[in-house]
PDB file of C-alpha atoms in Angstrom:
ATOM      1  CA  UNK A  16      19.278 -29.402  96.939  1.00 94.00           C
ATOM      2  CA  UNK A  17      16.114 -29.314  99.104  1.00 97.00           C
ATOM      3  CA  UNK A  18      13.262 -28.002  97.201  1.00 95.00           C
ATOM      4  CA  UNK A  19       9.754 -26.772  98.244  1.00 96.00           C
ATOM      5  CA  UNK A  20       6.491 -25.186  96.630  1.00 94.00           C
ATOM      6  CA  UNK A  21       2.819 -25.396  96.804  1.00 92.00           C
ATOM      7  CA  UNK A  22       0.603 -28.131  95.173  1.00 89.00           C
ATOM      8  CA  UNK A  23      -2.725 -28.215  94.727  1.00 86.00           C
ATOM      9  CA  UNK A  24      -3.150 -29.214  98.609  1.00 85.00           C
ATOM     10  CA  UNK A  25      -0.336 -28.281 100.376  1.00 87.00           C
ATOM     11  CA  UNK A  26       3.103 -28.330 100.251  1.00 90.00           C
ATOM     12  CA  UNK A  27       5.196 -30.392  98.247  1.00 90.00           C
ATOM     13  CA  UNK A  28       8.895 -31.533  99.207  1.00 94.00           C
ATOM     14  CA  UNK A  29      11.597 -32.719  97.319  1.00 94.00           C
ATOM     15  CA  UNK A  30      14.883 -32.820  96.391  1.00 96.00           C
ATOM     16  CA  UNK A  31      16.535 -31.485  92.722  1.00 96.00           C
ATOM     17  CA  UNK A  32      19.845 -32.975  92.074  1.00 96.00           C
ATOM     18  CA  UNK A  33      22.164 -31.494  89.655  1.00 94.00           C
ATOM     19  CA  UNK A  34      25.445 -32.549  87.622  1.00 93.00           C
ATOM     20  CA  UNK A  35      28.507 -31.306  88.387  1.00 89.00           C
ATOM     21  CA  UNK A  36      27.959 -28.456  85.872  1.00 88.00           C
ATOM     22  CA  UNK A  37      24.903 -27.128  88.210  1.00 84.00           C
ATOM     23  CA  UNK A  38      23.381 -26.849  84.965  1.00 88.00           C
ATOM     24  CA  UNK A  39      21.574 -29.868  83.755  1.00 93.00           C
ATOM     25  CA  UNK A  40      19.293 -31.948  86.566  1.00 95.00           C
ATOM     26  CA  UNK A  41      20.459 -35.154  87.231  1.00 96.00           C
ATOM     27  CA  UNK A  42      17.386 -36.334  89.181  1.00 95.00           C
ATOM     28  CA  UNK A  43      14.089 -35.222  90.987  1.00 94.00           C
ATOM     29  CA  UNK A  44      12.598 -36.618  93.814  1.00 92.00           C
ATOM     30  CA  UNK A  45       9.405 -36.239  95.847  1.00 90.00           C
ATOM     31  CA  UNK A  46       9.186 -37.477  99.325  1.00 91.00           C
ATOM     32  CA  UNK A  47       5.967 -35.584 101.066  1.00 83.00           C
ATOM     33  CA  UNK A  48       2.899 -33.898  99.446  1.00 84.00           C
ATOM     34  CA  UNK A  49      -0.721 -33.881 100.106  1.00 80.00           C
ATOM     35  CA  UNK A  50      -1.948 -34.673  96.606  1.00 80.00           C
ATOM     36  CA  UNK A  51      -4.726 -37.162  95.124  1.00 79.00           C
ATOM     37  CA  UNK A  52      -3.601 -40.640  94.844  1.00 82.00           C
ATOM     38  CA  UNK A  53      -3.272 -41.774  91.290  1.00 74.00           C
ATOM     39  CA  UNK A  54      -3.139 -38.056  90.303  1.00 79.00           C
ATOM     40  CA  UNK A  55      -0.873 -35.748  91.477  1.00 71.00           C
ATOM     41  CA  UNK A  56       0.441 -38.431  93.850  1.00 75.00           C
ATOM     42  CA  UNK A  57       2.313 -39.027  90.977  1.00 75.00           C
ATOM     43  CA  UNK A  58       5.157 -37.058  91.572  1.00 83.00           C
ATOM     44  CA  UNK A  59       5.911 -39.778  94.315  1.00 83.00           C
ATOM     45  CA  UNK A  60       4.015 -43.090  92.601  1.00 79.00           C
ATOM     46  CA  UNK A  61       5.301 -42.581  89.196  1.00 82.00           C
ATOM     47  CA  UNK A  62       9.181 -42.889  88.410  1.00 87.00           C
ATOM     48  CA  UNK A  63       8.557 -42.472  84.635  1.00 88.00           C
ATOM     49  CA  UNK A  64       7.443 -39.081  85.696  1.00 86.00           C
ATOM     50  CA  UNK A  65      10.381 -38.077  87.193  1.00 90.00           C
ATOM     51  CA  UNK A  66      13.142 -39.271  84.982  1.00 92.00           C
ATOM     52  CA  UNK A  67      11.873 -37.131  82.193  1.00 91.00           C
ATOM     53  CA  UNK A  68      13.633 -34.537  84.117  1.00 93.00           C
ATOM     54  CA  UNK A  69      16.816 -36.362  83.485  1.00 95.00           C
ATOM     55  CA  UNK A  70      19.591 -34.407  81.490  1.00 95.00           C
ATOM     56  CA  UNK A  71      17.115 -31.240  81.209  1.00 94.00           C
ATOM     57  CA  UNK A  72      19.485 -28.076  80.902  1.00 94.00           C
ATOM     58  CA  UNK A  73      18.035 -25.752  83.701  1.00 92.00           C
ATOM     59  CA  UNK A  74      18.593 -22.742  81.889  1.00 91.00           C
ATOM     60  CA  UNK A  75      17.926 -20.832  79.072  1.00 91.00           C
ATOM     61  CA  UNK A  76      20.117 -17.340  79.081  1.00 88.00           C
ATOM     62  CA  UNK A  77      20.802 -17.765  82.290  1.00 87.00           C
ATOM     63  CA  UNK A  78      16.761 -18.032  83.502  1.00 90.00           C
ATOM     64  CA  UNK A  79      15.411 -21.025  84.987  1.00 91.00           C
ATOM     65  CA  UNK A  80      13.481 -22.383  82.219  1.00 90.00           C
ATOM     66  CA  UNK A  81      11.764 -25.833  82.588  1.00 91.00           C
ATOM     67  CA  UNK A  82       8.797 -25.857  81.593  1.00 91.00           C
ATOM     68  CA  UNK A  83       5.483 -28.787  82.272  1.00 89.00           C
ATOM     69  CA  UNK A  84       3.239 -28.961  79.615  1.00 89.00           C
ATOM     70  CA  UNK A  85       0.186 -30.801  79.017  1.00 81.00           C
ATOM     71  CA  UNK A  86       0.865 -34.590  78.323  1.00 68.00           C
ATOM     72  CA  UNK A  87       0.620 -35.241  74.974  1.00 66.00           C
ATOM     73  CA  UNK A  88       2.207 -31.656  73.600  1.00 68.00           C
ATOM     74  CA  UNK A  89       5.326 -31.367  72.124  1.00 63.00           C
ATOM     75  CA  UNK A  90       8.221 -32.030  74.787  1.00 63.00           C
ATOM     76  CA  UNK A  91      10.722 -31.471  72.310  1.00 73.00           C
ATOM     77  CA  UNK A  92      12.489 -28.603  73.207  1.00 83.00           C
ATOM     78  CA  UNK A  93      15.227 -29.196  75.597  1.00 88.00           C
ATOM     79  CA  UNK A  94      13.054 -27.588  79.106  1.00 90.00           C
ATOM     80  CA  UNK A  95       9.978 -29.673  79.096  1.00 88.00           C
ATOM     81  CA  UNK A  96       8.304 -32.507  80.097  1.00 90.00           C
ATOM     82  CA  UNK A  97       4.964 -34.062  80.018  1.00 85.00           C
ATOM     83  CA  UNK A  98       1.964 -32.759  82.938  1.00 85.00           C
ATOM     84  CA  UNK A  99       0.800 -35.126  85.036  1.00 82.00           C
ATOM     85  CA  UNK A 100      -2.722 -36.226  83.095  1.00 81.00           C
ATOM     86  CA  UNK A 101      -5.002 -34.584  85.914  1.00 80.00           C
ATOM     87  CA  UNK A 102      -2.900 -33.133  87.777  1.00 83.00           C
ATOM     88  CA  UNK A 103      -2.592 -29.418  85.956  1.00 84.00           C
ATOM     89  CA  UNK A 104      -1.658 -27.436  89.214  1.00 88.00           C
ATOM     90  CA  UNK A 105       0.358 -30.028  90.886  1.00 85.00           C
ATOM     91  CA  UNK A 106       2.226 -30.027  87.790  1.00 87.00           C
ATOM     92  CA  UNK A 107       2.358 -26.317  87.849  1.00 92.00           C
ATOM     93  CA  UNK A 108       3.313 -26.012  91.240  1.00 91.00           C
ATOM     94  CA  UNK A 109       6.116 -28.829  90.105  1.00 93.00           C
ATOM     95  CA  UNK A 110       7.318 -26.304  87.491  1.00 94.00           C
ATOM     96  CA  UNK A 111       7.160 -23.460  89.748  1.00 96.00           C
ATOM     97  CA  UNK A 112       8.831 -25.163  92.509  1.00 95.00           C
ATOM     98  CA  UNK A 113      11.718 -25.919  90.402  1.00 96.00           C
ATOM     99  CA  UNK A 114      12.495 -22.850  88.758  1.00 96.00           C
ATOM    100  CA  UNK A 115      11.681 -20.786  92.120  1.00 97.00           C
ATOM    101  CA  UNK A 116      14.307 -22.662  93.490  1.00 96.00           C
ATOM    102  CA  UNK A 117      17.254 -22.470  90.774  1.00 94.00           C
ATOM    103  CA  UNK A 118      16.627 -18.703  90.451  1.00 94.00           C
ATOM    104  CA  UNK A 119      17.135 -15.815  92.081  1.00 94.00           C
ATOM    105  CA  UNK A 120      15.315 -16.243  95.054  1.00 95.00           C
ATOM    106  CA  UNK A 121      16.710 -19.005  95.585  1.00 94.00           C
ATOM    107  CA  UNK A 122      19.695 -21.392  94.772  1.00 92.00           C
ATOM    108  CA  UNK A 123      20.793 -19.340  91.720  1.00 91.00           C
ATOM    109  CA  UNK A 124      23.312 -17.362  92.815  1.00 91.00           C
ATOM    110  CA  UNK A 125      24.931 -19.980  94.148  1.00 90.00           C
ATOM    111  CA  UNK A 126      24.837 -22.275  91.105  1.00 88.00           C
ATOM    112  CA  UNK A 127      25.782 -19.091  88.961  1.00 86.00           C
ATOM    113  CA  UNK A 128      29.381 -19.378  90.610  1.00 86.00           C
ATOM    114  CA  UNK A 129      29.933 -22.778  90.747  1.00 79.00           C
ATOM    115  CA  UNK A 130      29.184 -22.690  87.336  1.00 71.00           C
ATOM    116  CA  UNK A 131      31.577 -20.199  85.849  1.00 59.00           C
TER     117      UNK A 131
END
């Protein structure tokens, strides 16, 4: 699905893919921003980045629930991933974009019935 928030200078576009189950993401892409090179140009530059996203459940009781926290914290639970090292609001913006997107105001009703 086409996704779309704010970065730390300007708009950032992408594309979320999910699994059939519309439930777990089964890969994120970035293809236009306006962020620093070797910072939050990684959302583009750096695959690694983006695969963490891989097999991430979307939800947690039915709220979009992934969650970017500072690299280096615990990335445990099953909703997040590591921050871009530098990067705090273009990963914020990343995190916001996403769960804009699969909620309410967005995809989620749709994804709620394909899903049941």
């Amino acid at each position: 699905m086409p996704i779309r928030g704010e970065g730390k200078f300007g708009l950032i576009y992408g594309y979320l893919a999910l699994y059939s189950d519309n439930y777990h993401i089964a890969s994120l892409s970035f293809y236009k921003h306006g962020e620093s090179a070797g910072l939050g140009a990684e959302i583009t530059d750096n695959a690694n980045w983006t695969k963490q996203f891989k097999d991430k459940p979307l939800f947690d009781h039915g709220h979009p629930s992934i969650r970017i926290v500072q690299e280096g914290r615990n990335t445990q639970d099953a909703y997040s991933v590591d921050g871009i090292s530098g990067a705090t609001y273009t990963s914020q913006g990343v995190e916001h974009t996403i769960n804009f997107w699969t909620g309410d105001l967005g995809f989620g009703e749709f994804l709620r019935q394909y899903r049941n």
